[in-house]
Amino acid sequence: MLLDIHSEIYSWIRGGVFVLFLYHLIIYFQNKDKLYLFYSLYLLTMTVYLSQPLINKFIPNYSEYINFSIQFLAYGLYISFARYLLDSRANLLEWDRYFEFVTKVLFFLAPIFVLIQILLGYQFQVKAFMVIAPLISIFGLFCFYIIITKIHDSSAKYFVIATLFYLVFANITFLELFTGESVFLNVGVESLFFIYQGVAIQSIILSIIIGSIIKKIEQKSKNAEIRLAVKLKEMEELKMTVLQSQMNPHFLFNSLNSINNFVIKSDVEKASDYITKFSRLIRVILNSSMSPTSTLAEELGILSLYVKLEQMRVSGGFEYIVNVEDNLNLEPIKVPPLFLQPFIENAIWHGIMKKEGEKTIELTIKREGDTVFCIIVDNGIGINKAKELDHMSQKRKFFGAKATENRIRILYKNKDVHIETKDISSSTTSGTQVSISFPFN
């Protein structure tokens, strides 16, 4: 039975490996993860290798052309699969380039051995393989040591065990090749029996590893969806309350629309992160809205949360710089809640948003005598050009900034309150500067 390569035990193993190839190929087409692509292709090449005795019946001398080449191709695909499975770019960064190099060498050897068969014959292939095979085994043992010592994960250990099984059984099969004698036929065993067993055991262990990975991914996705559902519920509870706050309703609408876009794109993690930041911002705003004033320090804290949300929405992001004069204590400085937010919003959506390249908003806070200055500078297109491009009523678009100006004047009873907006564009630069000055308490 073990001498007949066409017997059931060999057929079952070949069929099982081929089924695993189809299964993982389907998984790849579903999620486009190259882990499954490389593993499925590895299984395909091993199916071809194990099926050589069958194919030889229909294509004479087929094995002489494909026997060694298909092995090199399989080993190259296996290393590619291992790099994704072990995330060697992150976990084995200093060694990953060597793995990549060996992979390229193996892919190079595959067609070279076909060329050797055409020009020099099969025996020359055997001699060349007898030199290369021990090097592959040594490389494998070296990799096992690196993986075990560098990656402390159960998947890595099981991967080493699976590969070691194949390596041992494959080398047993190659004994006949190295000795030149029918070692196993004399004891009633086909030489390929051992490599069949190695492939079978390896495939079972690797399938278990991949199954556990799929389970972890599904659990992670499920947990993320649960967190998102909880946060969306929190959003619903906050929604009506937020409408009563002093936040710009346009920002609320755009934020909810951004969350909706993230969900539509199945970017659950980003949606969850956005909702977390947005919920935190709303809570802070609601707390601050209970008082007619807040400190300038609190205002900068709220503004920081707001800017982080806007940076997630703006394509490519932007740089936000805050400069506070040394030794200036912001705690005693009273300001209306969210008095800077509309100006920052205008700088984003009417300035830098319409500009290509690097985008920057800089907020400077300083004191000169009894006057506090808040200066907002952006490198956007400039307010003059923004007014030309905006067809909507400027009164409607910049309502938030105008309302804030009135609130500051009311707070300080119109004493020494000045708000100036000017275009600072030149032949080489562009941008807008907003200067807000009010009395130091």
Coordinates of C-alpha atoms in Angstrom, one line a residue:
M1 CA 0.0 0.0 0.0
L2 CA 2.8 2.5 0.9
L3 CA 4.7 1.5 -2.2
D4 CA 1.8 2.5 -4.5
I5 CA 1.7 6.2 -5.1
H6 CA -1.8 5.9 -6.5
S7 CA -3.2 4.3 -3.3
E8 CA -5.9 6.0 -1.2
I9 CA -3.5 7.4 1.5
Y10 CA -1.6 9.4 -1.1
S11 CA -4.8 10.4 -3.0
W12 CA -6.4 11.7 0.2
I13 CA -3.4 13.8 1.1
R14 CA -3.2 15.2 -2.5
G15 CA -6.9 15.9 -2.5
G16 CA -6.8 17.5 1.0
V17 CA -3.9 19.9 0.0
F18 CA -5.8 20.9 -3.1
V19 CA -9.0 21.6 -1.2
L20 CA -7.0 23.7 1.3
F21 CA -5.6 25.6 -1.7
L22 CA -9.1 26.4 -3.0
Y23 CA -10.4 27.3 0.5
H24 CA -7.6 29.8 1.2
L25 CA -7.8 31.2 -2.3
I26 CA -11.5 32.0 -1.8
I27 CA -10.7 33.7 1.5
Y28 CA -8.1 35.8 -0.3
F29 CA -10.7 37.0 -2.9
Q30 CA -13.0 37.9 0.0
N31 CA -10.6 40.1 2.0
K32 CA -7.6 40.6 -0.3
D33 CA -5.1 39.7 2.5
K34 CA -1.9 38.5 0.9
L35 CA -1.4 36.1 3.7
Y36 CA -4.0 33.8 2.2
L37 CA -2.8 34.4 -1.4
F38 CA 0.7 33.3 -0.7
Y39 CA -0.4 30.3 1.4
S40 CA -2.9 29.2 -1.2
L41 CA -0.2 29.5 -4.0
Y42 CA 2.2 27.5 -1.8
L43 CA -0.5 24.7 -1.4
L44 CA -1.0 24.8 -5.2
T45 CA 2.7 24.3 -5.9
M46 CA 2.9 21.5 -3.4
T47 CA -0.2 19.9 -5.0
V48 CA 1.7 20.0 -8.3
Y49 CA 4.8 18.6 -6.7
L50 CA 3.0 15.7 -5.1
S51 CA 1.1 14.9 -8.3
Q52 CA 4.2 14.4 -10.5
P53 CA 3.8 10.6 -10.7
L54 CA 0.3 11.1 -12.0
I55 CA 1.1 13.8 -14.5
N56 CA 4.1 11.7 -15.8
K57 CA 1.6 9.3 -17.2
F58 CA 0.2 11.9 -19.6
I59 CA 3.4 14.1 -20.1
P60 CA 6.6 12.0 -20.4
N61 CA 9.6 13.3 -18.6
Y62 CA 7.5 16.0 -16.9
S63 CA 9.2 15.5 -13.5
E64 CA 12.6 16.1 -15.0
Y65 CA 11.6 19.6 -15.9
I66 CA 9.5 20.5 -12.9
N67 CA 10.7 18.4 -9.9
F68 CA 13.2 20.9 -8.5
S69 CA 11.9 24.1 -9.9
I70 CA 8.4 23.6 -8.3
Q71 CA 10.1 23.1 -5.0
F72 CA 12.1 26.3 -5.2
L73 CA 8.9 28.1 -6.2
A74 CA 7.0 26.5 -3.3
Y75 CA 9.7 27.5 -0.8
G76 CA 9.8 31.1 -2.0
L77 CA 6.0 31.3 -1.6
Y78 CA 6.2 29.7 1.8
I79 CA 8.7 32.4 3.0
S80 CA 6.5 35.1 1.6
F81 CA 3.5 33.6 3.5
A82 CA 5.7 33.4 6.7
R83 CA 6.6 37.1 6.4
Y84 CA 2.9 38.0 6.5
L85 CA 2.0 35.5 9.1
L86 CA 4.8 36.6 11.5
D87 CA 4.6 40.3 10.4
S88 CA 8.3 40.2 10.0
R89 CA 8.4 43.8 8.9
A90 CA 7.4 44.8 12.4
N91 CA 8.6 41.9 14.6
L92 CA 11.8 41.0 12.7
L93 CA 12.7 44.2 11.0
E94 CA 16.4 43.7 11.0
W95 CA 16.0 40.2 9.5
D96 CA 13.2 40.8 7.1
R97 CA 15.4 42.0 4.3
Y98 CA 17.3 38.8 4.4
F99 CA 14.1 36.8 4.2
E100 CA 13.1 38.9 1.2
F101 CA 16.5 38.3 -0.5
V102 CA 16.3 34.5 0.0
T103 CA 12.8 34.6 -1.5
K104 CA 14.1 36.3 -4.6
V105 CA 16.9 33.8 -4.9
L106 CA 14.5 30.9 -4.7
F107 CA 12.2 32.4 -7.3
F108 CA 15.3 33.0 -9.5
L109 CA 16.4 29.3 -9.1
A110 CA 13.1 28.0 -10.3
P111 CA 13.5 28.9 -14.0
I112 CA 17.3 28.4 -13.8
F113 CA 16.7 24.7 -13.1
V114 CA 14.4 24.4 -16.0
L115 CA 17.1 25.9 -18.2
I116 CA 19.7 23.5 -16.7
Q117 CA 17.4 20.6 -17.7
I118 CA 17.2 21.8 -21.3
L119 CA 20.9 22.5 -21.6
L120 CA 22.7 20.0 -19.3
G121 CA 20.2 17.3 -18.3
Y122 CA 18.5 16.0 -15.2
Q123 CA 21.7 14.6 -13.5
F124 CA 23.2 18.0 -13.5
Q125 CA 20.0 19.3 -11.7
V126 CA 20.4 16.6 -9.1
K127 CA 24.0 17.6 -8.4
A128 CA 23.1 21.2 -8.1
F129 CA 20.2 20.5 -5.8
M130 CA 22.4 18.3 -3.6
V131 CA 24.5 21.5 -3.0
I132 CA 21.5 23.8 -2.5
A133 CA 19.2 21.6 -0.4
P134 CA 21.5 21.5 2.7
L135 CA 21.8 25.3 2.5
I136 CA 18.0 25.6 2.6
S137 CA 17.8 23.3 5.6
I138 CA 20.5 25.3 7.4
F139 CA 18.6 28.5 6.6
G140 CA 15.4 27.0 7.9
L141 CA 17.0 26.0 11.2
F142 CA 18.5 29.5 11.5
C143 CA 15.1 31.1 10.9
F144 CA 13.6 28.8 13.6
Y145 CA 16.1 30.2 16.1
I146 CA 15.4 33.8 15.1
I147 CA 11.6 33.4 15.3
I148 CA 11.6 31.6 18.7
T149 CA 13.9 34.1 20.3
K150 CA 12.4 37.3 18.8
I151 CA 8.6 36.5 18.7
H152 CA 7.0 35.4 21.9
D153 CA 3.7 34.3 20.4
S154 CA 2.0 31.0 20.3
S155 CA 1.3 31.3 16.5
A156 CA 5.0 31.7 15.9
K157 CA 5.8 28.6 17.9
Y158 CA 3.2 26.5 16.1
F159 CA 4.5 27.8 12.8
V160 CA 8.1 26.6 13.7
I161 CA 6.7 23.2 14.7
A162 CA 4.7 22.9 11.4
T163 CA 7.7 23.9 9.3
L164 CA 10.1 21.6 11.3
F165 CA 7.8 18.6 10.6
Y166 CA 8.0 19.3 6.9
L167 CA 11.8 20.0 6.9
V168 CA 12.5 16.7 8.7
F169 CA 10.2 14.6 6.5
A170 CA 11.4 16.3 3.3
N171 CA 15.1 15.5 4.2
I172 CA 14.2 11.9 4.9
T173 CA 12.7 11.7 1.4
F174 CA 15.8 13.3 -0.1
L175 CA 18.0 10.6 1.5
E176 CA 17.6 8.4 -1.6
L177 CA 18.6 11.4 -3.7
F178 CA 21.8 11.9 -1.7
T179 CA 22.7 8.2 -1.3
G180 CA 21.7 7.1 -4.8
E181 CA 20.2 3.9 -3.3
S182 CA 16.6 2.7 -3.0
V183 CA 16.7 2.9 0.8
F184 CA 12.9 2.9 1.3
L185 CA 11.9 0.6 -1.4
N186 CA 13.8 -2.2 0.3
V187 CA 11.5 -1.8 3.4
G188 CA 8.3 -1.5 1.4
V189 CA 7.8 2.3 1.5
E190 CA 7.7 4.8 -1.4
S191 CA 10.3 7.6 -0.8
L192 CA 7.7 10.3 -1.3
F193 CA 5.7 8.8 1.6
F194 CA 7.6 10.9 4.1
I195 CA 7.3 14.2 2.3
Y196 CA 3.5 13.5 1.9
Q197 CA 3.3 13.1 5.7
G198 CA 5.3 16.3 6.2
V199 CA 3.0 18.3 4.0
A200 CA -0.1 16.8 5.6
I201 CA 1.0 17.5 9.2
Q202 CA 2.3 21.0 8.2
S203 CA -1.0 21.8 6.5
I204 CA -3.1 20.7 9.5
I205 CA -1.0 22.9 11.9
L206 CA -0.9 25.9 9.6
S207 CA -4.7 25.6 9.0
I208 CA -5.2 25.7 12.8
I209 CA -3.0 28.8 13.1
I210 CA -4.8 30.6 10.2
G211 CA -8.2 29.6 11.8
S212 CA -7.2 31.1 15.1
I213 CA -6.1 34.3 13.2
I214 CA -9.5 34.5 11.5
K215 CA -11.2 34.0 14.8
K216 CA -9.2 36.8 16.4
I217 CA -9.9 39.2 13.5
E218 CA -13.6 38.4 13.7
Q219 CA -13.6 38.9 17.5
K220 CA -11.7 42.2 17.1
S221 CA -14.2 43.3 14.5
K222 CA -17.1 42.3 16.7
N223 CA -15.7 44.2 19.7
A224 CA -15.1 47.3 17.5
E225 CA -18.7 47.1 16.3
I226 CA -20.0 46.8 19.8
R227 CA -17.9 49.8 20.9
L228 CA -19.2 51.7 17.9
A229 CA -22.8 50.8 18.7
V230 CA -22.4 52.0 22.3
K231 CA -20.8 55.3 21.1
L232 CA -23.5 55.8 18.5
K233 CA -26.1 55.4 21.2
E234 CA -24.2 58.0 23.3
M235 CA -24.2 60.3 20.3
E236 CA -28.0 60.0 20.0
E237 CA -28.3 60.9 23.7
L238 CA -26.1 63.9 23.2
K239 CA -27.5 65.0 19.9
M240 CA -30.5 67.0 21.2
T241 CA -28.5 68.5 24.1
V242 CA -25.7 69.6 21.7
L243 CA -28.2 71.6 19.7
Q244 CA -28.7 73.8 22.8
S245 CA -25.0 74.4 23.2
Q246 CA -23.0 77.2 21.7
M247 CA -21.2 75.0 19.1
N248 CA -21.6 75.9 15.5
P249 CA -24.4 73.7 14.1
H250 CA -22.5 73.4 10.8
F251 CA -19.7 71.7 12.7
L252 CA -22.2 69.3 14.3
F253 CA -23.7 68.4 11.0
N254 CA -20.3 67.9 9.3
S255 CA -19.1 65.8 12.2
L256 CA -22.1 63.5 12.0
N257 CA -21.7 63.3 8.3
S258 CA -18.0 62.3 8.7
I259 CA -19.0 59.5 11.1
N260 CA -21.6 58.3 8.6
N261 CA -18.9 58.3 5.9
F262 CA -16.5 56.3 8.0
V263 CA -19.2 53.7 8.8
I264 CA -20.2 53.4 5.1
K265 CA -16.5 52.8 4.2
S266 CA -16.4 50.1 7.0
D267 CA -13.7 52.1 8.7
V268 CA -14.9 51.0 12.1
E269 CA -11.8 51.9 14.0
K270 CA -11.6 55.4 12.6
A271 CA -15.3 56.0 13.2
S272 CA -14.9 54.8 16.8
D273 CA -11.9 57.0 17.3
Y274 CA -13.8 60.0 15.8
I275 CA -16.9 59.4 18.0
T276 CA -14.7 59.1 21.1
K277 CA -13.1 62.5 20.5
F278 CA -16.3 64.1 19.4
S279 CA -18.2 62.8 22.5
R280 CA -15.4 64.1 24.7
L281 CA -15.5 67.5 23.0
I282 CA -19.3 67.8 23.4
R283 CA -19.1 66.9 27.1
V284 CA -16.5 69.6 27.6
I285 CA -18.6 72.1 25.7
L286 CA -21.7 71.3 27.6
N287 CA -19.8 71.8 30.9
S288 CA -18.4 75.1 29.7
S289 CA -21.8 76.3 28.4
M290 CA -23.2 76.2 31.9
S291 CA -21.2 79.3 32.6
P292 CA -21.2 82.6 30.7
T293 CA -17.4 82.7 30.8
S294 CA -14.5 80.3 30.8
T295 CA -10.7 80.7 31.3
L296 CA -8.5 81.1 28.3
A297 CA -6.7 77.9 29.4
E298 CA -9.9 76.0 29.2
E299 CA -10.6 77.5 25.8
L300 CA -7.3 76.3 24.5
G301 CA -8.1 72.8 25.8
I302 CA -11.4 72.7 24.0
L303 CA -9.9 74.2 20.9
S304 CA -7.3 71.4 20.9
L305 CA -10.0 68.7 20.9
Y306 CA -11.9 70.5 18.1
V307 CA -8.7 70.8 15.9
K308 CA -7.9 67.1 16.3
L309 CA -11.4 66.3 14.9
E310 CA -10.9 68.7 12.0
Q311 CA -7.5 67.2 11.3
M312 CA -9.2 63.8 10.8
R313 CA -11.7 65.3 8.4
V314 CA -9.3 67.4 6.2
S315 CA -7.6 65.4 3.5
G316 CA -3.9 65.2 4.3
G317 CA -4.4 67.0 7.6
F318 CA -2.8 70.2 8.7
E319 CA -0.4 71.5 11.2
Y320 CA -1.8 73.4 14.2
I321 CA 0.7 75.5 16.2
V322 CA 0.0 77.3 19.5
N323 CA 2.4 79.9 20.9
V324 CA 1.7 81.3 24.4
E325 CA 3.9 84.1 25.7
D326 CA 6.3 83.0 28.4
N327 CA 5.1 83.6 32.0
L328 CA 1.6 84.5 30.8
N329 CA -0.9 82.9 33.2
L330 CA -4.0 82.0 31.2
E331 CA -6.1 80.9 34.2
P332 CA -7.3 84.4 35.3
I333 CA -8.1 85.5 31.7
K334 CA -11.9 85.3 31.2
V335 CA -13.4 84.8 27.8
P336 CA -16.7 83.7 26.3
P337 CA -16.9 79.9 25.8
L338 CA -15.7 78.8 22.3
F339 CA -14.8 82.4 21.3
L340 CA -11.9 81.2 19.1
Q341 CA -13.5 78.2 17.5
P342 CA -15.4 80.1 14.7
F343 CA -12.2 81.9 13.7
I344 CA -10.3 78.6 13.5
E345 CA -13.1 77.0 11.6
N346 CA -13.1 79.8 9.0
A347 CA -9.3 79.4 8.7
I348 CA -9.7 75.7 8.0
W349 CA -12.7 75.7 5.6
H350 CA -12.3 79.0 3.9
G351 CA -8.5 79.2 3.9
I352 CA -6.3 76.1 4.1
M353 CA -8.9 73.7 2.8
K354 CA -8.8 75.3 -0.6
K355 CA -5.0 75.4 -0.7
E356 CA -2.7 72.7 -2.2
G357 CA 0.4 71.6 -0.4
E358 CA 1.4 72.2 3.2
K359 CA -1.3 73.6 5.4
T360 CA -0.7 75.5 8.7
I361 CA -2.7 77.4 11.3
E362 CA -0.8 79.2 14.0
L363 CA -2.4 80.7 17.1
T364 CA -0.3 83.2 19.1
I365 CA -1.4 84.5 22.5
K366 CA 0.5 87.4 24.2
R367 CA 0.0 90.3 26.5
E368 CA 1.0 93.9 25.9
G369 CA 0.4 96.1 28.9
D370 CA -3.3 95.6 29.9
T371 CA -4.3 94.1 26.6
V372 CA -4.4 90.4 25.6
F373 CA -3.8 89.6 21.9
C374 CA -5.0 86.4 20.2
I375 CA -3.6 86.2 16.7
I376 CA -4.7 83.5 14.2
V377 CA -2.6 83.2 11.1
D378 CA -3.2 80.6 8.3
N379 CA -1.4 80.0 5.1
G380 CA -4.6 79.5 3.1
I381 CA -5.7 81.2 0.0
G382 CA -6.4 84.5 1.7
I383 CA -9.7 86.1 2.7
N384 CA -10.0 88.2 -0.4
K385 CA -9.8 85.2 -2.7
A386 CA -12.1 83.2 -0.4
K387 CA -14.7 85.9 -0.8
E388 CA -14.4 85.8 -4.6
L389 CA -14.8 82.0 -4.6
D390 CA -17.7 81.8 -2.1
H391 CA -21.0 82.5 -3.8
M392 CA -23.0 82.0 -0.6
S393 CA -23.7 85.1 1.4
Q394 CA -20.7 86.1 3.5
K395 CA -23.1 87.2 6.2
R396 CA -24.3 83.6 6.4
K397 CA -20.9 81.9 6.1
F398 CA -19.1 84.0 8.7
F399 CA -22.0 84.3 11.1
G400 CA -20.2 82.4 13.8
A401 CA -17.3 84.8 13.8
K402 CA -19.6 87.8 13.9
A403 CA -21.6 86.4 16.8
T404 CA -18.4 85.7 18.7
E405 CA -17.3 89.3 18.2
N406 CA -20.5 90.5 19.7
R407 CA -20.1 88.2 22.7
I408 CA -16.6 89.5 23.4
R409 CA -17.8 93.1 23.2
I410 CA -20.7 92.3 25.6
L411 CA -18.4 90.6 28.1
Y412 CA -16.0 93.5 28.2
K413 CA -18.7 96.1 27.8
N414 CA -17.2 97.2 24.5
K415 CA -14.1 98.5 26.2
D416 CA -10.9 98.2 24.1
V417 CA -12.2 95.2 22.1
H418 CA -10.8 95.1 18.6
I419 CA -11.1 92.3 16.0
E420 CA -9.3 92.8 12.7
T421 CA -9.2 90.4 9.8
K422 CA -6.8 91.1 6.9
D423 CA -5.4 89.3 3.9
I424 CA -1.6 88.9 4.2
S425 CA -1.1 87.5 0.7
S426 CA 1.8 88.6 -1.3
S427 CA 3.4 87.6 -4.6
T428 CA 5.1 84.6 -2.9
T429 CA 2.8 83.7 0.0
S430 CA -0.9 83.7 0.8
G431 CA -3.0 83.6 3.9
T432 CA -5.2 85.4 6.4
Q433 CA -4.5 87.0 9.8
V434 CA -7.2 87.5 12.5
S435 CA -6.2 89.7 15.4
I436 CA -8.4 89.7 18.5
S437 CA -7.5 92.1 21.4
F438 CA -9.4 92.6 24.7
P439 CA -8.6 93.9 28.2
F440 CA -6.5 91.8 30.6
N441 CA -8.8 91.1 33.6

